[in-house]
Amino acid sequence: MATSTPAPKVNHIGLPVLEYRGGKSTLCAGCGHNAISERIIDAMYEMGVEPERVMKMSGIGCSSKSPAYFMSRSHSFNSVHGRMPSVSTGAILANHTMTMLGVSGDGDTASIGMGQFVHLLRRNLPMIYIIEDNGVYGLTKGQFSATADIGSKLKTGIVNDLPAIDTCSLAIQLGATFVGRSFSGDKKQLLAMLKAAIAHKGTVMLDVISPCVTFNDHEGSTKSYKFMQEHDEPINELGFVASFEDIHVDYDPGTTYDVEMHDGSSLRLRKLREDYDPTDKIKAVQLLMDSHAKGEVLTGVFYIDTQKSSFTDLLNLVDEPLGQQPESVTRPSKAVLDQLMTSLQ
Amino acid sequence: MATGDLVLGQEQGQSSAQQRVVNDFSINVATVNGSGSQSANSVLLKSIFGMGVPVSGKNLFPSNIAGLPTWYTIRASKDGYVARKRVSEVLVAMNPETAKSDILALPAGAVAIYDESLNLKQYRDDVVCYPVPFDKITAAVCPEAKLRKLVRNMVYVGVVAQLLSLDLTVIEQSVKKQFAKKQKVFDLNYGAVKAGFDFAQEKLVKQDPYAIEHMNQTAGKIIIDGNAACGMGAVFAGVTVVAWYPITPSTSLIEATSDLLKKFRVTPEGKATFAVIQAEDELAAVGMVLGAGWAGARSMTSTSGPGISLMAEFAGLGYFAEIPGVIFDVQRTGPSTGMPTRTSQADLLSTAFLSHGDTKHIILLPGSVKECFELSHDAFDLAERIQTPIFVLTDLDLGMNNWMSEQFDYPETPLDRGKILTAEDLNKLGSFARYKDVDGDAIGWRTLPGTRHNKAAYFTRGSGHNESAGYTEKPEEYLAVMDRLSRKFENARKLVPAPILERNVGSKVGVIAFGTTDFALKESLDEIKKRYNVDVDYLRIRAYPFAHEIHDFVASHERVYIVEQNRDAQLLSLLKLDLPAEQAVKLRSILHYNGLPIDALSITEEFATREGL
Ligand SMILES: Cc1ncc(C[n+]2csc(CCOP(=O)(O)OP(=O)(O)O)c2C)c(N)n1
Ligand code: SF4
Ligand SMILES: [Mg+2]
């Protein structure tokens, strides 16, 4: 007698995790970027996001290749170096009903792409913007990027003598409404952060330290697995409860911040430090600067604002995607042209 | 009674008075940038138009906000010529700084109207001079001192109107239209016109031969600038996402588009069905265009040379990943910043091949405001049909100046949204390969993000890809895509606007031109015929890649002059690349590239010299 194989586990929209997978990764074994792809798969699966409702965006770099390695059922746009923000802006304007997730690198974002990056933040464009941050240009064989810490050393012995750009402080200052840092090796924290990111509407800027095993995982690097294991300083513990989960959360205002997310989910941030306040921009930036001076790598959600309007809200758009408006809406009538012609006579 | 300072010899004066020059001369108003003379010039232009006389206006302005010399030329032409003329016959010298050189530039027998304090008659005794006490007249009709600078301009409108016998009731209508419903503003301005008119009537004696008389050549016609016409074309093509970065002379194209969208693309609930984004630079602007085009919205940007240069990398992505989008380039002079407020046709070559690595683009080349409307509209259909960025090249002359035109026709065909597969299509097909040539026209089918089908997604990239949009470095897969792109471009010859045989007389010598060169060239060919009794065939190109008619035209002529407004003979170079060697040797160049719009006489003279006429 044949026994039926057990039905695969499915998420709340009935899809197995397999449906969130992508092509086989061509990145180096052990590359932090691969671990992040895995967490994206988990988060999208657990959140029950319909893959067809996601647009995956990227620039150029090892990190920017990674959208090919998760969620094959989502449309993807691997653009040009440093220009993911503008392409993403256009795409979300054409269809603001989509969830958009972008993967960039520290080079792609903080050097060539800095101009577009800051304007994306300023617009609070509704998207999840992940920097897979390894402190180097992986794809061009390991030159320093602008997030490399002062004093960190390349394999060749070259020492970085320029200060690092802190993309998190920048993002908080310029208008992103969900800003956090994590580490590709911290499954639990990264997964919770990504799930909360999916629930947020506005720019989610996540700087995820993602060691480059080939060019920046040695002694003297501040973006290595070892360095992170020693210096990772979580400032909060994330508890995320999705809107469809029936879990009651207790609230203790002394030790936790509870944030009600746009989709009805809740994010609980349990303080691990006294000076932490994720609703205060100035405190958040100060905390980042102080800890950086002390050589700590703070991780966690630094700042969150669920009230501010996103870019597409500000544009006061119709509910349906702009790109799918029928001709009767997009092309004015003959009467309109006649009226214009009369006014020009 | 003032004598009008006539210092012409009696004989000369008589002869010019005998040969009245009616509806065939140019008025040049010399003012200072920022002095608010636009309304006055517009009233003059529209009044001549209102009298049924073909007219065109050109603003020659500096790259500056206020204080530098500006000239506005109005050409009345009973024959309908609208190109720039090298000289003007009537000068209104309102700028003390340039007044001397302005009057020195006049031909003998011309007219100068100027503020009496300038005393310009000292420089020319062969020009009819009309000094006018502008300040005195203005003060009398405009008690408010701070408005006088503006109102003063309306006084010259009145003086010119009286001297050239413009119809005062038509002027009144134009002033009314100019100031819409603001009665007080109208009263003030029309009062100034009247004051100027009355002064001229009482104090000046007409000594020159120039006059405007009623005709019926403008009935039903419109006046519009090319940028507004392009914007209108885009709006009637259903443009939905507009991203841009300010640059002269392109900005007003976006402003026109945006104004129309705000009027006609807002739902009764007040929601927008469009988005206009001022981007951080042109790289971002074109990136947004491609993002939106990819996700299914009709999108556009508009720029000029420096912006086009910045868009190069993205242009290649659009070409290779096959993403629709429309990019307007209102050309100004280069290289580099060049002369931002002067015109040229010098972006043709760089745009045709914009970006590295075997990239080529489809370019549309409107030659009138009507074509600005039509080709802008067509650009959106072509972009989605052919799945590629479409460039629309106009220039400052066409874009920022006022042109008379037939009315624009409402587009006859529904929007062509190109090859898009829906979820239902995919249900039937089972799957699709984004870059596969299933129809034999070298154009694949695409899906839009958000299509609810598990086989809808594909991976868009500017890196090497195969038919199914998968990453590849395999020689044969790369070749297949590149060769299909080549075929697609070849096919586009038949899809883009065909050239127009503007003059077909069966001559051995032919001429080819595009864009604004047309205005001067048509006039020049009439002139050549009149002067030398030589008639010449003329083909006007409206798009790249070149339609086969262009090859035929060259093949059927012994010599073909390519007339264009750039230094490096860019259209000729593009044609050379396209034509067989034995045809390419027939091409000759007539070039104009000093920043001013090309004029008929320059072409005529050059052609006559080259042809030994
Ligand atoms: C305009 C341009 N300049 C340079 C390059 C070469 N390039 C490719 S990836 C890259 C750096 C990527 O670094 P990062 O974004 O940190 O990604 P990683 O590979 O480290 O994940 C560079 C400089 C390019 N593709 N385009
Ligand atoms: S080079 Fe570095 S960043 Fe690139 S795939 Fe390898 S480990 Fe990852
Ligand atoms: Mg990197």
mmCIF file of N, CA and C in Angstrom, chain B residues 555-591:
data_model
loop_
_atom_site.group_PDB
_atom_site.id
_atom_site.type_symbol
_atom_site.label_atom_id
_atom_site.label_comp_id
_atom_site.label_asym_id
_atom_site.label_seq_id
_atom_site.Cartn_x
_atom_site.Cartn_y
_atom_site.Cartn_z
ATOM 1 N N ALA B 555 20.354 57.813 -54.426
ATOM 2 C CA ALA B 555 20.674 57.042 -55.632
ATOM 3 C C ALA B 555 20.179 57.744 -56.897
ATOM 4 N N SER B 556 19.089 58.475 -56.775
ATOM 5 C CA SER B 556 18.518 59.078 -57.980
ATOM 6 C C SER B 556 19.012 60.504 -58.248
ATOM 7 N N HIS B 557 20.037 60.921 -57.533
ATOM 8 C CA HIS B 557 20.604 62.250 -57.785
ATOM 9 C C HIS B 557 22.113 62.151 -57.986
ATOM 10 N N GLU B 558 22.645 63.124 -58.740
ATOM 11 C CA GLU B 558 24.095 63.114 -58.977
ATOM 12 C C GLU B 558 24.864 63.640 -57.782
ATOM 13 N N ARG B 559 24.330 64.687 -57.213
ATOM 14 C CA ARG B 559 24.953 65.290 -56.040
ATOM 15 C C ARG B 559 23.849 65.589 -55.041
ATOM 16 N N VAL B 560 24.144 65.382 -53.772
ATOM 17 C CA VAL B 560 23.146 65.687 -52.757
ATOM 18 C C VAL B 560 23.788 66.532 -51.658
ATOM 19 N N TYR B 561 23.232 67.711 -51.458
ATOM 20 C CA TYR B 561 23.731 68.579 -50.391
ATOM 21 C C TYR B 561 22.978 68.275 -49.101
ATOM 22 N N ILE B 562 23.732 68.052 -48.056
ATOM 23 C CA ILE B 562 23.129 67.830 -46.741
ATOM 24 C C ILE B 562 23.280 69.140 -45.977
ATOM 25 N N VAL B 563 22.161 69.774 -45.716
ATOM 26 C CA VAL B 563 22.200 71.073 -45.032
ATOM 27 C C VAL B 563 21.870 70.832 -43.562
ATOM 28 N N GLU B 564 22.768 71.239 -42.678
ATOM 29 C CA GLU B 564 22.515 70.996 -41.259
ATOM 30 C C GLU B 564 23.211 72.016 -40.375
ATOM 31 N N GLN B 565 22.758 72.075 -39.127
ATOM 32 C CA GLN B 565 23.241 73.117 -38.221
ATOM 33 C C GLN B 565 24.203 72.544 -37.179
ATOM 34 N N ASN B 566 25.345 72.103 -37.680
ATOM 35 C CA ASN B 566 26.431 71.673 -36.797
ATOM 36 C C ASN B 566 27.735 71.754 -37.583
ATOM 37 N N ARG B 567 28.846 71.663 -36.880
ATOM 38 C CA ARG B 567 30.153 71.859 -37.515
ATOM 39 C C ARG B 567 30.630 70.618 -38.250
ATOM 40 N N ASP B 568 30.279 69.458 -37.684
ATOM 41 C CA ASP B 568 30.929 68.239 -38.132
ATOM 42 C C ASP B 568 30.128 67.414 -39.141
ATOM 43 N N ALA B 569 29.164 68.017 -39.755
ATOM 44 C CA ALA B 569 28.383 67.322 -40.778
ATOM 45 C C ALA B 569 27.852 65.995 -40.236
ATOM 46 N N GLN B 570 27.102 66.086 -39.165
ATOM 47 C CA GLN B 570 26.700 64.871 -38.446
ATOM 48 C C GLN B 570 25.676 64.030 -39.218
ATOM 49 N N LEU B 571 24.725 64.688 -39.843
ATOM 50 C CA LEU B 571 23.758 63.903 -40.616
ATOM 51 C C LEU B 571 24.456 63.250 -41.799
ATOM 52 N N LEU B 572 25.344 64.024 -42.419
ATOM 53 C CA LEU B 572 26.089 63.465 -43.549
ATOM 54 C C LEU B 572 26.903 62.237 -43.091
ATOM 55 N N SER B 573 27.514 62.352 -41.937
ATOM 56 C CA SER B 573 28.308 61.221 -41.435
ATOM 57 C C SER B 573 27.439 59.992 -41.197
ATOM 58 N N LEU B 574 26.281 60.211 -40.610
ATOM 59 C CA LEU B 574 25.372 59.088 -40.360
ATOM 60 C C LEU B 574 24.925 58.454 -41.674
ATOM 61 N N LEU B 575 24.657 59.314 -42.669
ATOM 62 C CA LEU B 575 24.241 58.796 -43.976
ATOM 63 C C LEU B 575 25.360 57.996 -44.616
ATOM 64 N N LYS B 576 26.569 58.512 -44.468
ATOM 65 C CA LYS B 576 27.731 57.825 -45.040
ATOM 66 C C LYS B 576 27.862 56.417 -44.492
ATOM 67 N N LEU B 577 27.588 56.277 -43.194
ATOM 68 C CA LEU B 577 27.678 54.955 -42.571
ATOM 69 C C LEU B 577 26.619 54.021 -43.140
ATOM 70 N N ASP B 578 25.551 54.607 -43.621
ATOM 71 C CA ASP B 578 24.393 53.829 -44.023
ATOM 72 C C ASP B 578 24.393 53.488 -45.515
ATOM 73 N N LEU B 579 25.034 54.347 -46.291
ATOM 74 C CA LEU B 579 24.949 54.216 -47.744
ATOM 75 C C LEU B 579 26.096 53.388 -48.306
ATOM 76 N N PRO B 580 25.859 52.737 -49.444
ATOM 77 C CA PRO B 580 26.970 52.078 -50.131
ATOM 78 C C PRO B 580 27.995 53.130 -50.577
ATOM 79 N N ALA B 581 29.238 52.725 -50.684
ATOM 80 C CA ALA B 581 30.319 53.678 -50.954
ATOM 81 C C ALA B 581 30.062 54.537 -52.186
ATOM 82 N N GLU B 582 29.522 53.917 -53.253
ATOM 83 C CA GLU B 582 29.356 54.692 -54.491
ATOM 84 C C GLU B 582 28.252 55.741 -54.350
ATOM 85 N N GLN B 583 27.398 55.575 -53.360
ATOM 86 C CA GLN B 583 26.375 56.590 -53.097
ATOM 87 C C GLN B 583 26.915 57.647 -52.139
ATOM 88 N N ALA B 584 27.676 57.184 -51.168
ATOM 89 C CA ALA B 584 28.185 58.095 -50.134
ATOM 90 C C ALA B 584 29.019 59.226 -50.733
ATOM 91 N N VAL B 585 29.724 58.941 -51.826
ATOM 92 C CA VAL B 585 30.583 59.972 -52.412
ATOM 93 C C VAL B 585 29.779 61.118 -53.037
ATOM 94 N N LYS B 586 28.500 60.917 -53.187
ATOM 95 C CA LYS B 586 27.675 61.988 -53.771
ATOM 96 C C LYS B 586 27.338 63.089 -52.756
ATOM 97 N N LEU B 587 27.581 62.803 -51.503
ATOM 98 C CA LEU B 587 27.120 63.732 -50.469
ATOM 99 C C LEU B 587 28.037 64.938 -50.319
ATOM 100 N N ARG B 588 27.426 66.116 -50.187
ATOM 101 C CA ARG B 588 28.152 67.366 -49.944
ATOM 102 C C ARG B 588 27.524 68.024 -48.716
ATOM 103 N N SER B 589 28.274 68.919 -48.103
ATOM 104 C CA SER B 589 27.775 69.552 -46.886
ATOM 105 C C SER B 589 27.534 71.040 -47.039
ATOM 106 N N ILE B 590 26.436 71.505 -46.498
ATOM 107 C CA ILE B 590 26.278 72.943 -46.253
ATOM 108 C C ILE B 590 25.991 73.071 -44.759
ATOM 109 N N LEU B 591 26.886 73.760 -44.080
ATOM 110 C CA LEU B 591 26.826 73.768 -42.622
ATOM 111 C C LEU B 591 26.623 75.170 -42.070
#
